[in-house]
Amino acid sequence: MFVINLTYQKNLSEVEKHLEAHIQFLDKYYASGHFIASGRKNPRTGGIILAKAADLAEIERIISEDPFKINEIASYDIIEFYPTKLSKAFEKVLK
């Protein structure tokens, strides 16, 4: 599993210009089963994506398609972790 921490590098008016394309990117990877949850940080300085993938290289490839990455809107901090304890409901998400 991966936690992808996006931090905006541009002001919110620039973020808004690319938001619809970013949402389409998210939708693509929700449909493929890679993304589990995502949303804005509070305060609105970026966002978080919870993802699953075979390895870090796959996550980096996916992120390379994000319009926020392509247009240098956000920087990305990727944290890989191995869930060792989780709820029964969440177990279904990981399968």
PDB file of C-alpha atoms in Angstrom:
ATOM      1  CA  MET A   1       0.000   0.000   0.000  1.00  0.00           C
ATOM      2  CA  PHE A   2       1.007   3.546  -0.568  1.00  0.00           C
ATOM      3  CA  VAL A   3       0.121   6.916   0.869  1.00  0.00           C
ATOM      4  CA  ILE A   4       0.718   9.596  -1.743  1.00  0.00           C
ATOM      5  CA  ASN A   5       1.022  13.046  -0.182  1.00  0.00           C
ATOM      6  CA  LEU A   6       0.583  15.870  -2.699  1.00  0.00           C
ATOM      7  CA  THR A   7       1.733  19.372  -1.783  1.00  0.00           C
ATOM      8  CA  TYR A   8       0.712  22.255  -4.001  1.00  0.00           C
ATOM      9  CA  GLN A   9       3.594  24.165  -5.547  1.00  0.00           C
ATOM     10  CA  LYS A  10       1.370  26.794  -7.191  1.00  0.00           C
ATOM     11  CA  ASN A  11      -1.439  29.012  -5.913  1.00  0.00           C
ATOM     12  CA  LEU A  12      -5.019  27.742  -5.765  1.00  0.00           C
ATOM     13  CA  SER A  13      -6.047  29.587  -8.936  1.00  0.00           C
ATOM     14  CA  GLU A  14      -3.523  27.428 -10.843  1.00  0.00           C
ATOM     15  CA  VAL A  15      -4.703  24.306  -9.009  1.00  0.00           C
ATOM     16  CA  GLU A  16      -8.303  25.036 -10.056  1.00  0.00           C
ATOM     17  CA  LYS A  17      -7.282  25.313 -13.730  1.00  0.00           C
ATOM     18  CA  HIS A  18      -6.105  21.684 -13.694  1.00  0.00           C
ATOM     19  CA  LEU A  19      -8.589  20.233 -11.202  1.00  0.00           C
ATOM     20  CA  GLU A  20     -11.017  18.687 -13.722  1.00  0.00           C
ATOM     21  CA  ALA A  21      -8.178  16.898 -15.525  1.00  0.00           C
ATOM     22  CA  HIS A  22      -6.815  15.720 -12.149  1.00  0.00           C
ATOM     23  CA  ILE A  23     -10.260  14.334 -11.241  1.00  0.00           C
ATOM     24  CA  GLN A  24     -10.355  12.424 -14.548  1.00  0.00           C
ATOM     25  CA  PHE A  25      -6.923  10.999 -13.707  1.00  0.00           C
ATOM     26  CA  LEU A  26      -8.224   9.913 -10.277  1.00  0.00           C
ATOM     27  CA  ASP A  27     -11.317   8.339 -11.858  1.00  0.00           C
ATOM     28  CA  LYS A  28      -9.132   6.277 -14.222  1.00  0.00           C
ATOM     29  CA  TYR A  29      -7.184   4.768 -11.333  1.00  0.00           C
ATOM     30  CA  TYR A  30     -10.245   4.226  -9.145  1.00  0.00           C
ATOM     31  CA  ALA A  31     -11.703   2.243 -12.063  1.00  0.00           C
ATOM     32  CA  SER A  32      -8.507   0.181 -12.378  1.00  0.00           C
ATOM     33  CA  GLY A  33      -8.571  -0.637  -8.659  1.00  0.00           C
ATOM     34  CA  HIS A  34      -5.330   1.186  -7.826  1.00  0.00           C
ATOM     35  CA  PHE A  35      -6.827   4.069  -5.836  1.00  0.00           C
ATOM     36  CA  ILE A  36      -8.746   3.392  -2.640  1.00  0.00           C
ATOM     37  CA  ALA A  37      -9.375   6.877  -1.241  1.00  0.00           C
ATOM     38  CA  SER A  38      -8.361  10.451  -1.952  1.00  0.00           C
ATOM     39  CA  GLY A  39      -9.124  13.976  -0.857  1.00  0.00           C
ATOM     40  CA  ARG A  40      -7.947  17.460  -0.016  1.00  0.00           C
ATOM     41  CA  LYS A  41      -5.863  18.291   3.001  1.00  0.00           C
ATOM     42  CA  ASN A  42      -7.201  20.769   5.527  1.00  0.00           C
ATOM     43  CA  PRO A  43      -5.956  23.449   5.240  1.00  0.00           C
ATOM     44  CA  ARG A  44      -6.019  23.136   1.450  1.00  0.00           C
ATOM     45  CA  THR A  45      -2.300  22.788   0.788  1.00  0.00           C
ATOM     46  CA  GLY A  46      -2.552  19.607  -1.286  1.00  0.00           C
ATOM     47  CA  GLY A  47      -4.127  16.200  -1.043  1.00  0.00           C
ATOM     48  CA  ILE A  48      -3.733  12.564  -0.094  1.00  0.00           C
ATOM     49  CA  ILE A  49      -4.225   9.439  -2.206  1.00  0.00           C
ATOM     50  CA  LEU A  50      -4.363   5.975  -0.656  1.00  0.00           C
ATOM     51  CA  ALA A  51      -3.300   3.476  -3.308  1.00  0.00           C
ATOM     52  CA  LYS A  52      -2.331  -0.116  -3.910  1.00  0.00           C
ATOM     53  CA  ALA A  53       0.122  -1.309  -6.538  1.00  0.00           C
ATOM     54  CA  ALA A  54       2.666  -4.029  -7.169  1.00  0.00           C
ATOM     55  CA  ASP A  55       5.608  -1.775  -6.300  1.00  0.00           C
ATOM     56  CA  LEU A  56       6.938   1.770  -6.085  1.00  0.00           C
ATOM     57  CA  ALA A  57       7.791   1.844  -9.785  1.00  0.00           C
ATOM     58  CA  GLU A  58       4.149   1.257 -10.673  1.00  0.00           C
ATOM     59  CA  ILE A  59       3.031   4.104  -8.405  1.00  0.00           C
ATOM     60  CA  GLU A  60       5.637   6.417  -9.933  1.00  0.00           C
ATOM     61  CA  ARG A  61       4.407   5.497 -13.419  1.00  0.00           C
ATOM     62  CA  ILE A  62       0.823   6.236 -12.406  1.00  0.00           C
ATOM     63  CA  ILE A  63       1.758   9.577 -10.841  1.00  0.00           C
ATOM     64  CA  SER A  64       3.607  10.563 -14.004  1.00  0.00           C
ATOM     65  CA  GLU A  65       0.189  10.721 -15.714  1.00  0.00           C
ATOM     66  CA  ASP A  66      -1.333  13.128 -13.184  1.00  0.00           C
ATOM     67  CA  PRO A  67      -1.983  16.567 -14.709  1.00  0.00           C
ATOM     68  CA  PHE A  68      -0.853  18.054 -11.396  1.00  0.00           C
ATOM     69  CA  LYS A  69       2.541  16.360 -11.939  1.00  0.00           C
ATOM     70  CA  ILE A  70       2.734  17.144 -15.658  1.00  0.00           C
ATOM     71  CA  ASN A  71       1.992  20.843 -15.055  1.00  0.00           C
ATOM     72  CA  GLU A  72       4.157  21.094 -11.913  1.00  0.00           C
ATOM     73  CA  ILE A  73       1.144  21.957  -9.755  1.00  0.00           C
ATOM     74  CA  ALA A  74       2.117  19.578  -6.933  1.00  0.00           C
ATOM     75  CA  SER A  75       5.074  17.718  -5.518  1.00  0.00           C
ATOM     76  CA  TYR A  76       4.637  14.112  -4.350  1.00  0.00           C
ATOM     77  CA  ASP A  77       5.857  12.311  -1.266  1.00  0.00           C
ATOM     78  CA  ILE A  78       5.229   8.565  -1.558  1.00  0.00           C
ATOM     79  CA  ILE A  79       5.131   6.437   1.573  1.00  0.00           C
ATOM     80  CA  GLU A  80       4.990   2.664   1.185  1.00  0.00           C
ATOM     81  CA  PHE A  81       3.650   0.654   4.090  1.00  0.00           C
ATOM     82  CA  TYR A  82       2.537  -2.881   4.844  1.00  0.00           C
ATOM     83  CA  PRO A  83      -0.816  -3.012   6.635  1.00  0.00           C
ATOM     84  CA  THR A  84      -0.461  -5.566   9.407  1.00  0.00           C
ATOM     85  CA  LYS A  85      -3.670  -4.737  11.254  1.00  0.00           C
ATOM     86  CA  LEU A  86      -6.914  -3.600   9.656  1.00  0.00           C
ATOM     87  CA  SER A  87     -10.680  -3.789   9.966  1.00  0.00           C
ATOM     88  CA  LYS A  88     -12.657  -6.629   8.381  1.00  0.00           C
ATOM     89  CA  ALA A  89     -14.317  -4.125   6.021  1.00  0.00           C
ATOM     90  CA  PHE A  90     -10.947  -2.862   4.828  1.00  0.00           C
ATOM     91  CA  GLU A  91      -9.646  -6.398   4.170  1.00  0.00           C
ATOM     92  CA  LYS A  92     -12.049  -6.581   1.210  1.00  0.00           C
ATOM     93  CA  VAL A  93     -10.487  -3.480  -0.315  1.00  0.00           C
ATOM     94  CA  LEU A  94      -7.027  -5.030  -0.338  1.00  0.00           C
ATOM     95  CA  LYS A  95      -8.016  -8.195  -2.185  1.00  0.00           C
TER      96      LYS A  95
END
